[in-house]
Every structure is written in structure tokens, then in C-alpha cells.
mmCIF file with all atom_site columns, C-alpha atoms in Angstrom:
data_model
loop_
_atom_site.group_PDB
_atom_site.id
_atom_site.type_symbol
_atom_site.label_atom_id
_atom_site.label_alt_id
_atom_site.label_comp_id
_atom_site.label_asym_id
_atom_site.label_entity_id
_atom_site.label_seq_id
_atom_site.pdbx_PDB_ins_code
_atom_site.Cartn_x
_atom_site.Cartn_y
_atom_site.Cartn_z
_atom_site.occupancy
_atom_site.B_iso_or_equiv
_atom_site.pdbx_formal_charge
_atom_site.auth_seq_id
_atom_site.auth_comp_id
_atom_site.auth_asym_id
_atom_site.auth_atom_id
_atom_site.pdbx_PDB_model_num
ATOM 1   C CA . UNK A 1 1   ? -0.009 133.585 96.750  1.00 0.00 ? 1   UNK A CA 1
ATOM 2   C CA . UNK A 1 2   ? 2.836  134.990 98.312  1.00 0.00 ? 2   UNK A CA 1
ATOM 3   C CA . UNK A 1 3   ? 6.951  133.885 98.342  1.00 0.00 ? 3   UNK A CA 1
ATOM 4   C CA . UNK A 1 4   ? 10.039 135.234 99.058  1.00 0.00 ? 4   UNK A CA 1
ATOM 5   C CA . UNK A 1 5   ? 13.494 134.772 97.511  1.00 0.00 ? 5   UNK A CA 1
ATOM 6   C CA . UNK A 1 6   ? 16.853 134.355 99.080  1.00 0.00 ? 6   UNK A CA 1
ATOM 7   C CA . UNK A 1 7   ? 20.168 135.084 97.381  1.00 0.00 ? 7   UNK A CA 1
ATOM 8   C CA . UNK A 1 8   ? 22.636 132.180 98.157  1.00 0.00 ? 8   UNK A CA 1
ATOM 9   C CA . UNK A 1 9   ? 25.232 133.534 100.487 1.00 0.00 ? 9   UNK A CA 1
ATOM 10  C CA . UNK A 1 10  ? 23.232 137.100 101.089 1.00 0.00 ? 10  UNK A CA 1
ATOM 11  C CA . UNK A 1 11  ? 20.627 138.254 103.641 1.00 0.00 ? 11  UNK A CA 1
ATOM 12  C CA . UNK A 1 12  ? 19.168 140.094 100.684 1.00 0.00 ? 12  UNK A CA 1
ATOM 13  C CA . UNK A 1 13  ? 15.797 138.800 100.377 1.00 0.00 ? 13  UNK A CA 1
ATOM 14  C CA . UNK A 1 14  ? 12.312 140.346 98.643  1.00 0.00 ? 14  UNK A CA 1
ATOM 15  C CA . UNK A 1 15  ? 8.923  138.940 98.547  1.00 0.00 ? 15  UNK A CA 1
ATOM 16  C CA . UNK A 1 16  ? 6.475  138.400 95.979  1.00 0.00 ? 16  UNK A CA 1
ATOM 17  C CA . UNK A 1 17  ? 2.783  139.039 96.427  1.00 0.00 ? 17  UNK A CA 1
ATOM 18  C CA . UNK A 1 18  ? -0.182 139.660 94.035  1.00 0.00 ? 18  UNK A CA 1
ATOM 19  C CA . UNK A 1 19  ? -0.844 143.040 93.736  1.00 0.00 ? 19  UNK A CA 1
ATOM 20  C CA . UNK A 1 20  ? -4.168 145.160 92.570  1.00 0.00 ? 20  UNK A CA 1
ATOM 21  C CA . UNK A 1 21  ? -5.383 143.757 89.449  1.00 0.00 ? 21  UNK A CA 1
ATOM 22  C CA . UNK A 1 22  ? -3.239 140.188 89.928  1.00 0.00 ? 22  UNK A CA 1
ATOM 23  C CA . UNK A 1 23  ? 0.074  141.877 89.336  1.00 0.00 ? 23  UNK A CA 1
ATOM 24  C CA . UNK A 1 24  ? 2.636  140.833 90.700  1.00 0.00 ? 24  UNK A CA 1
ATOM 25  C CA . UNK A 1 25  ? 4.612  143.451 93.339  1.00 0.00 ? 25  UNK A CA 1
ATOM 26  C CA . UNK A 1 26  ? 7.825  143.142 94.224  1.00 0.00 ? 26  UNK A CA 1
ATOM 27  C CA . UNK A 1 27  ? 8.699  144.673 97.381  1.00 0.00 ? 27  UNK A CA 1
ATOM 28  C CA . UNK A 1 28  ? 12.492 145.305 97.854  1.00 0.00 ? 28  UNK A CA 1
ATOM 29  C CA . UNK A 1 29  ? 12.587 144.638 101.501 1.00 0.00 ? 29  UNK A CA 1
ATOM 30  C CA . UNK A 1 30  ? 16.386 145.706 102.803 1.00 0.00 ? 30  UNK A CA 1
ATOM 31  C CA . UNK A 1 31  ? 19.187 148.019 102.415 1.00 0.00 ? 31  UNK A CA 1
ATOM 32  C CA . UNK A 1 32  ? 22.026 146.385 101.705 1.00 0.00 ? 32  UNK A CA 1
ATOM 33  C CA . UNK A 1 33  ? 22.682 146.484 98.070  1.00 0.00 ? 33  UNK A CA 1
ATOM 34  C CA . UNK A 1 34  ? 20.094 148.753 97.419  1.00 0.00 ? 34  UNK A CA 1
ATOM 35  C CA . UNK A 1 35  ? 19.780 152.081 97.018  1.00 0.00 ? 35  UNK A CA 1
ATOM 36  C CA . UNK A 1 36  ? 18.816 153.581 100.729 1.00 0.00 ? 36  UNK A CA 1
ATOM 37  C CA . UNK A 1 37  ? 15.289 154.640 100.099 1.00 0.00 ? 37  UNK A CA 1
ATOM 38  C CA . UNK A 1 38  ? 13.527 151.160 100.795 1.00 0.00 ? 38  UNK A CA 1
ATOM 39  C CA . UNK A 1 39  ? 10.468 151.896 100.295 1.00 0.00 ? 39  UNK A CA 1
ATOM 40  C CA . UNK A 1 40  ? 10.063 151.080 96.437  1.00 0.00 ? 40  UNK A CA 1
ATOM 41  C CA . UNK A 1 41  ? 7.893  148.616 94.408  1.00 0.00 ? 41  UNK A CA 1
ATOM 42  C CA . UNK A 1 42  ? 7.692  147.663 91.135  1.00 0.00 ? 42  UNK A CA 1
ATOM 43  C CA . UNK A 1 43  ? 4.536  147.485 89.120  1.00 0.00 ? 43  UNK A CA 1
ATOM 44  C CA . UNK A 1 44  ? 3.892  147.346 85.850  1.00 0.00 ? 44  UNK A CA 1
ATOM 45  C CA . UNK A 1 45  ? 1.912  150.202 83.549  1.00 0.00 ? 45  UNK A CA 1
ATOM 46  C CA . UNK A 1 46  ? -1.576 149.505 81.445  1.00 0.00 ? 46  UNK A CA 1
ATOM 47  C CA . UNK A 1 47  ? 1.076  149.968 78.957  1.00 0.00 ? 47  UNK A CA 1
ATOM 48  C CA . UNK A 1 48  ? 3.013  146.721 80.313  1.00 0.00 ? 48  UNK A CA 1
ATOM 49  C CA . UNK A 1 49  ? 5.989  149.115 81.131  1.00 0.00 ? 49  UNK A CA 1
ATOM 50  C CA . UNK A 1 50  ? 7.988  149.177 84.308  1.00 0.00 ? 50  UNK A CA 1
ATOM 51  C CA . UNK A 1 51  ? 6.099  151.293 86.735  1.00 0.00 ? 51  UNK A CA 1
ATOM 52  C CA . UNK A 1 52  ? 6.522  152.620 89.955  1.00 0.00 ? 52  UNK A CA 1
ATOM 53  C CA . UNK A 1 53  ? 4.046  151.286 92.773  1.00 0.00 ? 53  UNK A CA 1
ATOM 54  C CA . UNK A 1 54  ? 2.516  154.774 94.889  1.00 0.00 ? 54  UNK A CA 1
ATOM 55  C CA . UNK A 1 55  ? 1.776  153.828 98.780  1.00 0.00 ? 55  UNK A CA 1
ATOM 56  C CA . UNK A 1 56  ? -1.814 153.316 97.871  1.00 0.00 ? 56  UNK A CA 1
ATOM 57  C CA . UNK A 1 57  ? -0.801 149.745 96.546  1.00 0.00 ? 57  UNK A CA 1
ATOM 58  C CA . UNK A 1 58  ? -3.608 150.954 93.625  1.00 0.00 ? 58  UNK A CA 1
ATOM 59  C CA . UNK A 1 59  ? -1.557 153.556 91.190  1.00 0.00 ? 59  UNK A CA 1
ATOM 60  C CA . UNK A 1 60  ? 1.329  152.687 89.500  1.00 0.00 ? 60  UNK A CA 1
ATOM 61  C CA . UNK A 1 61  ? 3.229  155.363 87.538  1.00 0.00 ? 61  UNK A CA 1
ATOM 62  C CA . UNK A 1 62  ? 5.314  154.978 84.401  1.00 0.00 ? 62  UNK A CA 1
ATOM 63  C CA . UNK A 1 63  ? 9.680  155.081 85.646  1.00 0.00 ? 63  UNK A CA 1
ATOM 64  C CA . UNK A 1 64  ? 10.050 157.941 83.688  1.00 0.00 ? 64  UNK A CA 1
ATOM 65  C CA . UNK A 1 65  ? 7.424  159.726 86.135  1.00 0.00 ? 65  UNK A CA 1
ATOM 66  C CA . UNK A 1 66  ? 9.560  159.335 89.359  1.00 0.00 ? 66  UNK A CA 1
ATOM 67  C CA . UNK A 1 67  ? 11.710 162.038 90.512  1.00 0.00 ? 67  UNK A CA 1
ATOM 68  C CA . UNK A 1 68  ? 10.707 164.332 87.362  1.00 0.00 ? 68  UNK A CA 1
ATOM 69  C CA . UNK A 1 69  ? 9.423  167.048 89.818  1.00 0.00 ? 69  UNK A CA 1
ATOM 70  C CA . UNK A 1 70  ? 5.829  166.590 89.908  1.00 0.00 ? 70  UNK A CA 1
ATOM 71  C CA . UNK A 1 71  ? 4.167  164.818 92.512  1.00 0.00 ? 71  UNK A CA 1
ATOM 72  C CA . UNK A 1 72  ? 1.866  162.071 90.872  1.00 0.00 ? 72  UNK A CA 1
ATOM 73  C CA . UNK A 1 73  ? 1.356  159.638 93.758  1.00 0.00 ? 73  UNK A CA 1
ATOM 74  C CA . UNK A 1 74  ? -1.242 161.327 96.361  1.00 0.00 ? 74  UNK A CA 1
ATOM 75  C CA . UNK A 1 75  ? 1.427  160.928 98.913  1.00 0.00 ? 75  UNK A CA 1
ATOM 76  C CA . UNK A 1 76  ? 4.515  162.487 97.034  1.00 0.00 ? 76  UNK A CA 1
ATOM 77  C CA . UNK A 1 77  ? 6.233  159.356 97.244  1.00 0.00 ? 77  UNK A CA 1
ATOM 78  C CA . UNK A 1 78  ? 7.753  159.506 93.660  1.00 0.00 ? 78  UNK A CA 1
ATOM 79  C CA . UNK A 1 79  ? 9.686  162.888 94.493  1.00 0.00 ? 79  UNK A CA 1
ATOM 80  C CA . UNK A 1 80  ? 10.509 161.554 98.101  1.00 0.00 ? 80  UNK A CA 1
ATOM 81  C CA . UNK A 1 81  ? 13.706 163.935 98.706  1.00 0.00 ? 81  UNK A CA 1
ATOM 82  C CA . UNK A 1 82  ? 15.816 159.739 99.673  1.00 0.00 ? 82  UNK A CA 1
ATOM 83  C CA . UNK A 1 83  ? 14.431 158.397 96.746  1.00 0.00 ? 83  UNK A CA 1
ATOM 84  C CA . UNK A 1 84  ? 15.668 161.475 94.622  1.00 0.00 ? 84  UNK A CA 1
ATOM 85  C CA . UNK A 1 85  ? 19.079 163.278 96.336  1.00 0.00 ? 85  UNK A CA 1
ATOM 86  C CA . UNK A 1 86  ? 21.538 161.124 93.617  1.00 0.00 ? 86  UNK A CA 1
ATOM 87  C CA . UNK A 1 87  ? 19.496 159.794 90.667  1.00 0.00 ? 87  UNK A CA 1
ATOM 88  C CA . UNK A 1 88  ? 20.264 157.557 89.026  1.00 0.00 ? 88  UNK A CA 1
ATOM 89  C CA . UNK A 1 89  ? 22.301 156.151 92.277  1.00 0.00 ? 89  UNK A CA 1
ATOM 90  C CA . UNK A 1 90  ? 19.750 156.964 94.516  1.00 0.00 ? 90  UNK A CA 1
ATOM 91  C CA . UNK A 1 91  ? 17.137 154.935 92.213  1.00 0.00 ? 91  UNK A CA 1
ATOM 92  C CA . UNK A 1 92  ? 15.890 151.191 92.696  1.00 0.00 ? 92  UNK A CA 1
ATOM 93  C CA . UNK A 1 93  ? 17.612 149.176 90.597  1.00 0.00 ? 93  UNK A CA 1
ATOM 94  C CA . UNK A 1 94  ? 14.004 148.313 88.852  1.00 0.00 ? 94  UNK A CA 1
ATOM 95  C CA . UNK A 1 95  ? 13.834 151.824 87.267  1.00 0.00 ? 95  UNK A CA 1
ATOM 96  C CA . UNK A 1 96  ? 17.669 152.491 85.510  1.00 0.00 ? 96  UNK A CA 1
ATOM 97  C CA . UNK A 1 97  ? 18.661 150.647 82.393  1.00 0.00 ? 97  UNK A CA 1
ATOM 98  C CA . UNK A 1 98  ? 22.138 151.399 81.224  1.00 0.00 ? 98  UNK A CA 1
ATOM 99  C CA . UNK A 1 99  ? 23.138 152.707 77.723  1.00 0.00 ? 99  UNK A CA 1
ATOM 100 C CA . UNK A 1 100 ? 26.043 151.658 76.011  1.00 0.00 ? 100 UNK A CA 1
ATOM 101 C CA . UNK A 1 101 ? 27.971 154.144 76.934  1.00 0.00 ? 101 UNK A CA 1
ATOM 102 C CA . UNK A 1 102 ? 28.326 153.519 80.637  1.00 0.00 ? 102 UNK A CA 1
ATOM 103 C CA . UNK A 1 103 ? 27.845 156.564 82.028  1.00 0.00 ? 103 UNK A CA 1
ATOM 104 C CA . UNK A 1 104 ? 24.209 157.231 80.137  1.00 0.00 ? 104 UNK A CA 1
ATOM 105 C CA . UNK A 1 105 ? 20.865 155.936 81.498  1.00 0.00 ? 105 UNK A CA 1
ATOM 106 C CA . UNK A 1 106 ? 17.710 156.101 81.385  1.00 0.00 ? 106 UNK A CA 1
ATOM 107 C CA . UNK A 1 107 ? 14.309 154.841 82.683  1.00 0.00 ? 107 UNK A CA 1
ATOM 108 C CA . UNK A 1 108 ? 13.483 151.677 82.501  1.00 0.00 ? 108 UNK A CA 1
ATOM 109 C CA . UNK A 1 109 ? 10.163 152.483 80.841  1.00 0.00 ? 109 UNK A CA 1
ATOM 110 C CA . UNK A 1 110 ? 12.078 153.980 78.155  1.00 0.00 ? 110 UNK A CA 1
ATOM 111 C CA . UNK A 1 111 ? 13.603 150.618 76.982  1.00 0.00 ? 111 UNK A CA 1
ATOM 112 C CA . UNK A 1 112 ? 12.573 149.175 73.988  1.00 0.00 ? 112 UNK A CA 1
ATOM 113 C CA . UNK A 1 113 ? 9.856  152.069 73.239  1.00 0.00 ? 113 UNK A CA 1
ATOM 114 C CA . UNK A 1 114 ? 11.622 152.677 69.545  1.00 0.00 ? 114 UNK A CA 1
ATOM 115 C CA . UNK A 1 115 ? 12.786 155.866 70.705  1.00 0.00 ? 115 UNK A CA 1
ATOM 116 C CA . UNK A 1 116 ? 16.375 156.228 70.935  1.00 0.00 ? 116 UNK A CA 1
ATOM 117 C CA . UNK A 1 117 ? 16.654 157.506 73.947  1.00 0.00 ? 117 UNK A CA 1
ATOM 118 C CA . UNK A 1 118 ? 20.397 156.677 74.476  1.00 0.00 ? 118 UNK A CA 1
ATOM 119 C CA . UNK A 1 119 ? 21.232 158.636 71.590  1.00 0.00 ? 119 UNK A CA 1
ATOM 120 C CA . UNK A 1 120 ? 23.177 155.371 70.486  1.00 0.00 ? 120 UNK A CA 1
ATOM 121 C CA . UNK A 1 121 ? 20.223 152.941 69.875  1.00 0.00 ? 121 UNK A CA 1
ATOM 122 C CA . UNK A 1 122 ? 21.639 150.900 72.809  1.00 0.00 ? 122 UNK A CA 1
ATOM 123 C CA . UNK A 1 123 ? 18.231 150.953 74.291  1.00 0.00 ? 123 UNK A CA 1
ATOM 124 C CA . UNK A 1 124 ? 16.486 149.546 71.130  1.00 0.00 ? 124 UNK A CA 1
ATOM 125 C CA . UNK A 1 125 ? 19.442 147.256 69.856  1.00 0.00 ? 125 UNK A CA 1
ATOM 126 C CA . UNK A 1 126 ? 21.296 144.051 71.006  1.00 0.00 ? 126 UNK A CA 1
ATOM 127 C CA . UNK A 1 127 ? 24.014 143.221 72.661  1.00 0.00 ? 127 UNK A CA 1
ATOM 128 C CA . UNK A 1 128 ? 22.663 146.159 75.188  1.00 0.00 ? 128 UNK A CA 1
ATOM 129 C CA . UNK A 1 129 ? 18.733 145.557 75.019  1.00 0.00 ? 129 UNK A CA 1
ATOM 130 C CA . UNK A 1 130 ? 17.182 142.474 73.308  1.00 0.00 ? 130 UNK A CA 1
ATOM 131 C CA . UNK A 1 131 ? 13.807 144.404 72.118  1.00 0.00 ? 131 UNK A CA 1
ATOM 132 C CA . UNK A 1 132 ? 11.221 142.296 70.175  1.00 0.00 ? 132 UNK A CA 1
ATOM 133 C CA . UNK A 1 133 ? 10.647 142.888 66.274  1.00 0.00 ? 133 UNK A CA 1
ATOM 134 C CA . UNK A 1 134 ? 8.777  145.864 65.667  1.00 0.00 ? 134 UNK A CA 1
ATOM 135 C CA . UNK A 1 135 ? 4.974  146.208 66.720  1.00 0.00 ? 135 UNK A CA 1
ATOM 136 C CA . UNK A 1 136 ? 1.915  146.618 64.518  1.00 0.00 ? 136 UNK A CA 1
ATOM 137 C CA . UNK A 1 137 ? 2.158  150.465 64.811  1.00 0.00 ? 137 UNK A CA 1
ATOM 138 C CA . UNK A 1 138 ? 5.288  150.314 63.314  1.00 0.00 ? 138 UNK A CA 1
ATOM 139 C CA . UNK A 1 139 ? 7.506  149.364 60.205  1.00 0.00 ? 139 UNK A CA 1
ATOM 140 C CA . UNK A 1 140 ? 10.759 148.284 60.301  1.00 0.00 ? 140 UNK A CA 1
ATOM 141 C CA . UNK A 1 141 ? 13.718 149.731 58.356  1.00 0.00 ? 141 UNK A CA 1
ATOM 142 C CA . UNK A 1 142 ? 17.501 151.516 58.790  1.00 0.00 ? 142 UNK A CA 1
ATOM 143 C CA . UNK A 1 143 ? 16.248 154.981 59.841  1.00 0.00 ? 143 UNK A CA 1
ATOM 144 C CA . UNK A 1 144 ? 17.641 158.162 58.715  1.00 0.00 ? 144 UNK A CA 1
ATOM 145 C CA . UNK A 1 145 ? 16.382 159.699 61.362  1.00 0.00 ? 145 UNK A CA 1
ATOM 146 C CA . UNK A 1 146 ? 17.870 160.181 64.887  1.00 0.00 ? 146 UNK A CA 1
ATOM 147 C CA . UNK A 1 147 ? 14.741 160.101 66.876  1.00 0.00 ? 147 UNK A CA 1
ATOM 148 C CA . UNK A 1 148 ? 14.254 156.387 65.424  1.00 0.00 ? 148 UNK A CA 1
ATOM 149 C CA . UNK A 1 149 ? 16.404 152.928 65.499  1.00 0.00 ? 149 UNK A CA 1
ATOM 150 C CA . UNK A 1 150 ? 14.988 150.106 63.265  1.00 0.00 ? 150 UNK A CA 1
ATOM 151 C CA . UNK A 1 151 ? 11.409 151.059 63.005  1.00 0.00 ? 151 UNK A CA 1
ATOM 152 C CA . UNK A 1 152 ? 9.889  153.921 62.795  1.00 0.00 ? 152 UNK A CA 1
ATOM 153 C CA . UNK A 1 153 ? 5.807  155.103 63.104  1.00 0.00 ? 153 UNK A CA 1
ATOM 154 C CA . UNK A 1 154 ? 3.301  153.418 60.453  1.00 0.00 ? 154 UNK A CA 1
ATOM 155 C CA . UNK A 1 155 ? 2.017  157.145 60.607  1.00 0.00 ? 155 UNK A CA 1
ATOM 156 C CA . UNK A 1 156 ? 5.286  158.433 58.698  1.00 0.00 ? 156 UNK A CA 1
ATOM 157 C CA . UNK A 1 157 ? 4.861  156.039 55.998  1.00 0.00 ? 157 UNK A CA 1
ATOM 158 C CA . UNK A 1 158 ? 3.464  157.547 52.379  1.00 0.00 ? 158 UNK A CA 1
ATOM 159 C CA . UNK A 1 159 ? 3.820  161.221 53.681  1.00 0.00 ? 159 UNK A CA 1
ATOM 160 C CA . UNK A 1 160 ? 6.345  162.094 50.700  1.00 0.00 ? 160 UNK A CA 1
ATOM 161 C CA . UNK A 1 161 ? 9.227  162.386 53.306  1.00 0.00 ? 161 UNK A CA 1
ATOM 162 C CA . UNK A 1 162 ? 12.101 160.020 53.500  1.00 0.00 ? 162 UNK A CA 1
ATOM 163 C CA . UNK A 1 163 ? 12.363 158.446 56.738  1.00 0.00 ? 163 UNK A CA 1
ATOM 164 C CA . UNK A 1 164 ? 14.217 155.364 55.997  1.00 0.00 ? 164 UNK A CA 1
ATOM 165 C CA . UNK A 1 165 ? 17.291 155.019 53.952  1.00 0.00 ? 165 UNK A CA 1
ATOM 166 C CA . UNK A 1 166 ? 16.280 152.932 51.222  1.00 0.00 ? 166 UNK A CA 1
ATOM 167 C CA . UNK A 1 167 ? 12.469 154.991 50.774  1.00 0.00 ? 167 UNK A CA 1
ATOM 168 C CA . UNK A 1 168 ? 10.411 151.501 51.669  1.00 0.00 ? 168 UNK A CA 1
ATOM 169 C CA . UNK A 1 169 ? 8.507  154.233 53.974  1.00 0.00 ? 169 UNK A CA 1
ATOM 170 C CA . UNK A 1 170 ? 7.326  155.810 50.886  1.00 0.00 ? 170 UNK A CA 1
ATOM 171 C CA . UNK A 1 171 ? 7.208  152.523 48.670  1.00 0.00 ? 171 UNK A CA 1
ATOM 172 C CA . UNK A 1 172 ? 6.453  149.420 50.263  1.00 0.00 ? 172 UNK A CA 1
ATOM 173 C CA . UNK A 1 173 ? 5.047  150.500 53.770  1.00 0.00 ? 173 UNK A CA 1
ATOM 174 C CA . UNK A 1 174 ? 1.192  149.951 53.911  1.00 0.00 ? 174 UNK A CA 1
ATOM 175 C CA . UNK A 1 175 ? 0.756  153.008 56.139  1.00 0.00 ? 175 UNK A CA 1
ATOM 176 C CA . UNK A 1 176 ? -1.249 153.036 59.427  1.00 0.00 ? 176 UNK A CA 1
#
């Protein structure tokens, strides 16, 4: 099935179309508003992350992967010199998320992977990110550590080392 979207009062427009797989592709199809490299489609990972679609139309690479200096599409594509002269600027929209502070970023893969990656929590924390409760690999309570948010790794819990502030990783966590 394939559609395409119009923004009231724009001539930006991008169509829809099932990818490999069933995904769905979007394929940002002009300039204006967008960064100049074109040429970019979104995917999404086996890991249901934001991913960046390689020509092929077959591998899609986590956001994180693009414009990290090694070529992992068979064409180059992700470290296309247009698609990665001003990043984050120079990045589809599809593959920034914004930190709290304004100025910070990161990928868009990175959201919501309870790593703090913003160095603020703003990418694991509302009003910034709305993440849902912690997975099954995980157990939820106020870190003392910087690397973690709200949650940290089942595999910390019952090691004999504090990771959360009030010890439940050592008392009431049921472990991996």
C-alpha cells in the first residue's frame, strides 16, 4: 500500500510505502525544510529502534551507526560526506532527539535505552522523552549511578554493590 502526506500550506510532502519485511519506509522526498542530503529513509532496527535505511532498501542500521566513521551500508551511504559535513544540522530530522539542555543531542536510537545519554536523564525522563516503565531486563529504582536514570540492569541486582539509593537492588530485586 502506498500514500503520501501533504502539509497544509507547504509543498513538503513524503510518501509511505511498505518496506522489506512489511515495514514501513518513509522516504523524505524534498529539500525544503530538510536537511540538504535527501536521500534518507527511516527504518526501524530488529531492536524496534530508529534505523537508518542503506540504498539496498534491505539493511537498516541503528542512528547511532550513521556518520560514526565506518562505512556499514555496502554503498557508504551512512558516511555520505552531505549527509555528514554539519551533524547534527546536516542530519534528517528522523535521527536527532534533543536533550534538555538545548544545545545537547543525540541519536534517536539512543532514546529511551535507560542509558543516560544526555548526561541529564532528559532522554529517559518526561517532560523531554515520555519512555515506557522499565522492561523485563530491568528494575526500577532512583539510581546512584550516573550511567543509569530510573532503572537499572536486573544483572546488577544481588551483586553486594549499591546501585540504587535505597539498596532494593540488593534487597527486594529478584535478579535476572
Amino acid at each position: 500500500r502506498r500514500g503520501s502526506v501533504t502539509c497544509p500550506g507547504s509543498r513538503n510532502w513524503a510518501a509511505a510505502e511498505p518496506g522489506p519485511g512489511g515495514s514501513l519506509v518513509v522516504s523524505l522526498l524534498t529539500l525544503w525544510g530538510l536537511p540538504a542530503y535527501s536521500g534518507a529513509r527511516a527504518c526501524m532496527t530488529p531492536t524496534n529502534r530508529t534505523g537508518f535505511l542503506c540504498h539496498d532498501r534491505q539493511s537498516c542500521i541503528p542512528a547511532s551507526g550513521v556518520c560514526d566513521g565506518v562505512r556499514t551500508c555496502a554503498r557508504g551511504e551512512d558516511e555520505d560526506e552531505a549527509l555528514c559535513r554539519d551533524v547534527p544540522q546536516s542530519l534528517p530530522s528522523f535521527l536527532v532527539a534533543h536533550c534538555g539542555d538545548p544545545v545537547s543531542w543525540i541519536y534517536s536510537d539512543q532514546k529511551c535505552d535507560g542509558t543516560n545519554d544526555c548526561g541529564d536523564c532528559s532522554d529517559e525522563r518526561s517532560p523531554v522523552t515520555a519512555c515506557p516503565p522499565c522492561g523485563p531486563g530491568w528494575w526500577r529504582c532512583p539510581s546512584i549511578i550516573f550511567k543509569y536514570c530510573d532503572c537499572i540492569p536486573r544483572g546488577l541486582c544481588g551483586d553486594r554493590v549499591q546501585h540504587c539509593s535505597d539498596w532494593s537492588d540488593e534487597y527486594s530485586c529478584p535478579g535476572p
